[in-house]
Short mmCIF file of C-alpha atoms and ligand atoms in Angstrom, two decimals:
data_model
loop_
_atom_site.label_atom_id
_atom_site.label_comp_id
_atom_site.label_asym_id
_atom_site.label_seq_id
_atom_site.Cartn_x
_atom_site.Cartn_y
_atom_site.Cartn_z
CA MET A 25 -16.76 -24.89 29.00
CA GLU A 26 -13.25 -24.72 28.14
CA ARG A 27 -11.42 -22.05 27.13
CA SER A 28 -8.15 -23.13 25.76
CA LEU A 29 -6.09 -21.91 22.62
CA ALA A 30 -7.06 -25.71 20.32
CA ALA A 31 -11.46 -24.17 21.52
CA ALA A 32 -11.30 -20.91 20.42
CA LEU A 33 -9.89 -21.71 17.70
CA GLU A 34 -12.03 -24.25 16.90
CA LEU A 35 -15.26 -21.96 17.37
CA ALA A 36 -13.47 -19.18 15.09
CA LEU A 37 -12.51 -22.17 12.25
CA GLU A 38 -17.44 -22.33 12.77
CA ARG A 39 -17.92 -18.45 12.80
CA LEU A 40 -15.62 -17.55 9.87
CA ALA A 41 -17.23 -21.49 8.05
CA LEU A 42 -18.74 -18.74 5.85
CA SER A 43 -15.28 -16.42 4.70
CA PRO A 44 -13.27 -16.56 1.88
CA SER A 45 -10.46 -17.78 4.07
CA PRO A 46 -11.45 -18.94 7.24
CA ARG A 47 -8.01 -20.86 8.49
CA SER A 48 -5.81 -18.06 7.66
CA ASP A 49 -8.68 -15.67 8.80
CA ALA A 50 -9.12 -17.42 12.01
CA GLU A 51 -5.38 -17.56 12.54
CA GLU A 52 -4.36 -13.83 11.99
CA LEU A 53 -7.08 -13.16 14.64
CA LEU A 54 -5.87 -15.34 17.30
CA THR A 55 -2.25 -14.39 16.71
CA ARG A 56 -3.10 -10.83 17.31
CA LEU A 57 -5.47 -10.98 19.85
CA LEU A 58 -2.88 -13.56 21.94
CA GLY A 59 0.12 -11.43 21.02
CA LEU A 60 1.56 -15.20 19.37
CA ALA A 61 3.25 -16.13 16.24
CA ARG A 62 1.69 -18.38 14.28
CA PRO A 63 3.73 -22.01 14.99
CA GLU A 64 2.62 -21.61 18.87
CA LEU A 65 -1.31 -21.81 18.19
CA THR A 66 -0.60 -25.53 17.53
CA LEU A 67 1.49 -25.61 20.02
CA ARG A 68 -0.19 -24.13 23.12
CA ARG A 69 -3.26 -24.93 22.33
CA ALA A 70 -3.41 -26.02 26.24
CA ARG A 71 -3.23 -22.27 27.02
CA PRO A 72 -6.11 -20.72 28.24
CA LEU A 73 -7.61 -17.76 27.37
CA SER A 74 -8.41 -15.10 30.02
CA GLU A 75 -12.38 -14.26 30.24
CA GLU A 76 -11.59 -11.05 28.27
CA GLU A 77 -9.20 -11.98 25.56
CA TRP A 78 -12.83 -14.70 25.26
CA GLY A 79 -15.13 -12.66 25.25
CA ARG A 80 -12.63 -10.16 22.83
CA LEU A 81 -11.90 -13.33 20.23
CA GLY A 82 -15.78 -13.32 20.29
CA GLN A 83 -16.23 -9.67 19.10
CA TRP A 84 -13.24 -10.20 16.31
CA LEU A 85 -15.31 -13.20 15.54
CA ALA A 86 -18.68 -11.31 14.61
CA ARG A 87 -16.86 -8.08 12.64
CA ARG A 88 -15.00 -10.40 10.98
CA ALA A 89 -18.61 -13.14 10.65
CA SER A 90 -20.53 -9.94 9.42
CA GLY A 91 -17.91 -8.32 6.28
CA GLU A 92 -15.13 -5.89 7.91
CA PRO A 93 -11.79 -7.02 7.46
CA VAL A 94 -9.31 -8.96 9.42
CA GLN A 95 -6.85 -5.51 9.26
CA TYR A 96 -9.38 -3.79 10.04
CA ILE A 97 -10.71 -5.45 13.07
CA THR A 98 -7.41 -6.15 14.26
CA GLY A 99 -5.04 -2.33 13.14
CA ARG A 100 -2.25 -4.60 11.84
CA ALA A 101 -1.59 -4.87 8.48
CA ALA A 102 1.84 -6.87 7.10
CA PHE A 103 3.90 -5.07 4.47
CA ARG A 104 6.99 -6.23 2.27
CA HIS A 105 9.38 -6.83 7.18
CA LEU A 106 6.87 -4.06 8.24
CA ASP A 107 4.18 -4.26 10.28
CA LEU A 108 1.60 -1.20 10.32
CA MET A 109 -0.92 0.44 12.19
CA VAL A 110 -4.23 0.29 9.79
CA THR A 111 -7.16 2.40 10.65
CA ARG A 112 -9.95 3.25 8.64
CA ASP A 113 -8.72 6.13 7.83
CA VAL A 114 -6.44 4.01 5.42
CA LEU A 115 -6.56 1.39 2.86
CA ILE A 116 -5.06 -1.61 3.99
CA PRO A 117 -1.83 -2.16 1.93
CA ARG A 118 -2.00 -4.63 -0.50
CA PRO A 119 0.83 -7.03 -1.85
CA GLU A 120 0.65 -5.18 -5.70
CA THR A 121 1.64 -2.47 -3.74
CA GLU A 122 5.20 -3.82 -2.19
CA GLY A 123 6.36 -4.85 -6.25
CA LEU A 124 5.59 -0.99 -6.43
CA VAL A 125 8.01 -0.71 -3.67
CA GLU A 126 10.11 -3.72 -5.65
CA ALA A 127 10.81 -1.96 -8.57
CA VAL A 128 11.74 1.43 -7.04
CA LEU A 129 14.14 -0.61 -4.91
CA GLU A 130 15.59 -2.10 -7.36
CA VAL A 131 16.38 1.52 -9.21
CA LEU A 132 17.73 2.83 -6.74
CA SER A 133 19.70 -0.14 -5.66
CA ALA A 134 20.84 -0.41 -9.92
CA GLN A 135 22.26 3.35 -9.52
CA ALA A 136 23.39 3.16 -6.17
CA ALA A 137 26.48 4.85 -7.51
CA ARG A 138 25.91 7.99 -9.60
CA CYS A 139 22.78 8.16 -7.18
CA PRO A 140 24.17 7.96 -3.43
CA ALA A 141 21.21 9.72 -1.48
CA PRO A 142 18.01 9.70 -3.32
CA ARG A 143 14.81 12.09 -2.78
CA VAL A 144 11.75 9.68 -2.96
CA LEU A 145 7.90 11.43 -3.02
CA ASP A 146 5.50 8.98 -1.73
CA LEU A 147 2.10 10.76 -3.03
CA GLY A 148 -1.16 9.79 -0.81
CA THR A 149 1.17 7.67 1.44
CA GLY A 150 -2.87 6.52 3.29
CA SER A 151 -1.01 4.24 6.21
CA GLY A 152 3.43 5.18 4.86
CA ALA A 153 3.40 2.01 3.13
CA ILE A 154 5.73 3.34 0.08
CA ALA A 155 8.20 5.07 2.21
CA LEU A 156 8.81 3.90 5.56
CA ALA A 157 9.50 0.47 3.60
CA VAL A 158 11.42 2.76 1.14
CA ALA A 159 12.89 4.35 3.78
CA SER A 160 13.55 1.81 6.46
CA GLU A 161 15.07 -1.11 3.12
CA TRP A 162 17.29 2.04 1.68
CA PRO A 163 18.30 3.99 4.74
CA PRO A 164 20.70 6.43 2.40
CA ALA A 165 17.03 7.33 0.90
CA ILE A 166 15.72 10.86 1.61
CA VAL A 167 11.89 10.46 1.57
CA THR A 168 8.74 12.92 1.38
CA ALA A 169 5.46 11.66 1.76
CA THR A 170 2.35 13.82 0.97
CA ASP A 171 -1.85 12.87 1.28
CA ARG A 172 -4.60 15.00 1.58
CA SER A 173 -6.19 13.04 4.96
CA VAL A 174 -4.84 14.35 8.00
CA GLU A 175 -6.14 10.99 9.59
CA ALA A 176 -4.80 9.45 7.41
CA LEU A 177 -1.07 10.94 7.88
CA ALA A 178 -1.73 9.97 11.37
CA VAL A 179 -1.15 7.18 10.54
CA ALA A 180 1.61 7.35 8.92
CA ARG A 181 3.60 9.56 11.04
CA ALA A 182 2.58 6.71 13.95
CA ASN A 183 4.06 3.78 12.17
CA ALA A 184 6.88 6.02 11.69
CA GLU A 185 7.70 6.17 15.20
CA ALA A 186 6.31 3.06 16.05
CA LEU A 187 9.48 1.48 13.56
CA GLY A 188 11.90 4.80 15.12
CA LEU A 189 12.05 6.38 11.08
CA GLY A 190 10.49 8.80 12.92
CA ALA A 191 13.26 10.64 11.98
CA ARG A 192 13.34 9.47 8.22
CA VAL A 193 9.75 10.87 6.50
CA ARG A 194 8.68 14.00 5.90
CA TRP A 195 5.00 13.90 6.28
CA LEU A 196 3.30 17.47 3.94
CA ALA A 197 -0.50 17.30 4.17
CA GLY A 198 -2.50 18.45 0.84
CA ASP A 199 -2.70 17.50 -2.18
CA TRP A 200 0.11 15.03 -4.13
CA PHE A 201 2.74 17.94 -4.70
CA GLU A 202 0.53 20.72 -3.45
CA PRO A 203 1.75 21.14 -0.65
CA LEU A 204 5.29 21.11 -1.57
CA PRO A 205 7.41 23.96 -3.20
CA PRO A 206 6.45 24.34 -7.33
CA ASP A 207 10.42 23.71 -8.00
CA GLU A 208 11.44 20.95 -5.13
CA LYS A 209 13.13 17.73 -7.44
CA PHE A 210 13.23 14.26 -6.37
CA GLU A 211 15.17 11.66 -7.47
CA VAL A 212 11.85 8.77 -7.42
CA VAL A 213 7.93 9.99 -7.78
CA VAL A 214 6.23 7.00 -6.31
CA SER A 215 2.56 6.24 -5.96
CA ASN A 216 -0.50 3.60 -5.68
CA PRO A 217 -3.34 6.40 -6.22
CA PRO A 218 -6.65 6.32 -6.43
CA TYR A 219 -7.53 4.66 -9.56
CA ILE A 220 -11.37 2.69 -9.38
CA ALA A 221 -13.74 4.43 -11.96
CA THR A 222 -17.12 5.86 -9.86
CA ARG A 223 -18.98 3.72 -12.34
CA GLU A 224 -17.02 0.11 -11.33
CA TRP A 225 -18.47 0.48 -8.22
CA ASP A 226 -20.41 -2.67 -8.62
CA GLU A 227 -17.24 -4.82 -9.52
CA LEU A 228 -15.72 -4.18 -5.76
CA PRO A 229 -15.58 -6.58 -3.88
CA ASP A 230 -18.08 -5.55 -0.40
CA ASP A 231 -16.05 -5.44 2.02
CA VAL A 232 -13.28 -3.23 0.10
CA ARG A 233 -17.65 -0.88 -0.85
CA ARG A 234 -18.17 -0.73 2.88
CA PHE A 235 -15.01 -0.36 4.74
CA GLU A 236 -11.80 0.77 2.56
CA PRO A 237 -11.64 4.69 2.31
CA HIS A 238 -13.68 5.47 -0.84
CA GLN A 239 -11.09 8.61 -1.47
CA ALA A 240 -7.86 6.00 -1.57
CA LEU A 241 -10.59 4.35 -3.76
CA PHE A 242 -11.83 6.28 -6.85
CA ALA A 243 -10.83 8.79 -9.06
CA GLY A 244 -13.24 10.54 -10.73
CA PRO A 245 -15.89 8.52 -13.33
CA GLY A 246 -13.10 6.91 -15.54
CA GLY A 247 -10.36 6.28 -13.06
CA LEU A 248 -8.22 8.22 -14.69
CA ASP A 249 -8.23 11.45 -12.98
CA ALA A 250 -5.74 11.16 -10.11
CA LEU A 251 -2.89 9.49 -12.61
CA LEU A 252 -3.72 12.50 -14.84
CA GLU A 253 -2.70 14.90 -12.32
CA ILE A 254 0.21 13.03 -10.66
CA VAL A 255 1.56 12.34 -14.09
CA ASP A 256 0.94 16.35 -15.53
CA GLN A 257 3.12 17.26 -13.11
CA SER A 258 6.05 14.84 -12.51
CA PRO A 259 7.66 16.41 -14.88
CA ARG A 260 9.19 20.25 -12.66
CA HIS A 261 9.30 18.01 -9.50
CA LEU A 262 11.54 14.73 -11.20
CA VAL A 263 15.24 14.97 -12.02
CA ALA A 264 16.58 14.22 -15.66
CA GLY A 265 16.40 10.92 -15.94
CA GLY A 266 14.18 10.52 -12.93
CA LEU A 267 11.79 7.77 -11.80
CA LEU A 268 8.54 8.24 -12.21
CA ALA A 269 6.87 4.66 -10.51
CA LEU A 270 2.69 3.91 -10.86
CA GLU A 271 0.67 1.54 -9.48
CA LEU A 272 -2.41 0.42 -11.07
CA ALA A 273 -5.41 -0.66 -12.68
CA GLU A 274 -5.00 -3.50 -15.63
CA ARG A 275 -7.32 -2.33 -17.76
CA ARG A 276 -5.86 1.08 -17.76
CA ALA A 277 -2.50 -0.42 -18.18
CA GLU A 278 -1.82 0.75 -21.68
CA GLU A 279 -3.96 3.39 -21.88
CA VAL A 280 -1.93 5.48 -19.69
CA ALA A 281 1.60 3.75 -20.60
CA GLY A 282 0.45 5.60 -23.79
CA TRP A 283 0.32 9.39 -22.42
CA LEU A 284 3.58 9.05 -21.83
CA GLU A 285 5.40 6.96 -25.20
CA GLY A 286 6.30 9.33 -27.39
CA ALA A 287 6.00 12.14 -25.11
CA ARG A 288 8.33 14.54 -24.35
CA ASP A 289 9.38 14.79 -21.19
CA TRP A 290 9.26 10.50 -21.34
CA GLU A 291 11.50 7.82 -21.78
CA GLY A 292 11.89 4.45 -21.36
CA VAL A 293 8.60 3.23 -19.68
CA VAL A 294 7.22 0.04 -19.31
CA LEU A 295 4.30 -1.70 -17.33
CA ARG A 296 5.37 -4.26 -14.70
CA ASP A 297 3.12 -6.96 -13.71
CA ASP A 298 2.26 -8.11 -10.12
CA LEU A 299 3.04 -11.75 -9.29
CA ALA A 300 -0.10 -12.89 -10.81
CA GLY A 301 0.94 -11.50 -14.41
CA ARG A 302 -1.20 -8.30 -14.70
CA PRO A 303 -0.04 -5.51 -15.77
CA ARG A 304 -0.27 -3.53 -12.51
CA HIS A 305 3.12 -0.94 -12.47
CA LEU A 306 3.67 1.74 -15.11
CA LEU A 307 7.85 3.07 -14.32
CA ALA A 308 9.10 5.87 -17.18
CA ARG A 309 12.14 8.60 -16.46
CA ARG A 310 12.17 11.40 -17.23
CA GLN A 311 13.48 12.83 -20.19
CA GLY A 312 17.35 14.89 -20.64
CA GLY A 313 20.04 13.98 -19.32
CA PRO A 314 21.34 11.21 -17.60
CA ALA A 315 19.32 8.27 -16.32
CA ILE A 316 18.89 7.20 -12.94
CA ALA A 317 16.40 4.79 -14.11
CA PRO A 318 18.60 1.71 -16.03
CA ALA A 319 18.92 2.06 -19.44
CA GLN A 320 17.55 -1.26 -20.00
CA TRP A 321 14.07 -0.24 -19.48
CA GLY A 322 13.12 0.82 -22.32
CA GLU A 323 14.18 -2.05 -23.73
CA GLU A 324 12.53 -4.95 -22.27
CA ARG A 325 9.54 -4.52 -24.35
N1 LIG B 401 0.11 4.14 -0.99
C1 LIG B 401 -1.21 3.64 0.00
C2 LIG B 401 -0.12 1.78 0.22
O1 LIG B 401 -0.09 2.28 -0.78
C3 LIG B 401 -2.78 4.37 -0.13
C4 LIG B 401 -2.72 4.52 -1.22
C5 LIG B 401 -4.27 4.84 -1.35
O2 LIG B 401 -4.48 4.72 -0.34
N2 LIG B 401 -4.86 4.61 -2.95
O3 LIG B 401 -0.98 1.91 0.43
#
């Protein structure tokens, strides 16, 4: 039997024919398996696979065909310009969350003169995606990240070491703000917390339900438990003018924004859309003092 790369690609497309995205899955599995760049899949069509590689490909294709996300199979996920390790202890970082990081970076950049060394807190860091992207893209930031899952923190730490960012992030085990000293303050609090309602179980894609960590997905019967706790406790950990940046579910975005609008602690509350045009990010400024968030936020909508 021929075991060339071209034959491997053909086999992969055949075995993944029923999955939602056969071509991109096949290419991602093969590039990760063989340590190749995408263009090499065609440029090196004749490259033979070893018996071991061929065997592993067969196992990976079977796992993908049974619904396991590609990222858990390869153990890698791309997030902004980072390549992260992921295990089933952490959520697979999503493109929406890249937009949340973008929003935070825009503010840091707009406020760089006023706030040269911003303290940034990432709550429920999971793989470390948000914390590490901020640390790497905004070198002056002083980054702290928390997670209640020690398994997730181990993944985040390993990612930090592998990326040479080990000294840039302080990792703390515990729920939300709980591992912090009660009066420690930050210029930015950012989080992609769990925000799915347990009653929405049936609506979730099967691969998410079967493979991703439930504590990273679900937040009580209404999907609001984590957001409530974070919004409630953020004022005491944000400097005046500090930024709160949260990812949330489109269908509850207005409701959560409503908590902050008109509340004494907050101003400049806005919802921003993700790339698909759905409101997924809530930004707000802690009231009472010079803003670190741009003033025009409040006027955008
Ligand atoms: N902060 C991590 C991410 O954005 C994990 C989020 C989560 O587990 N809910 O990917």
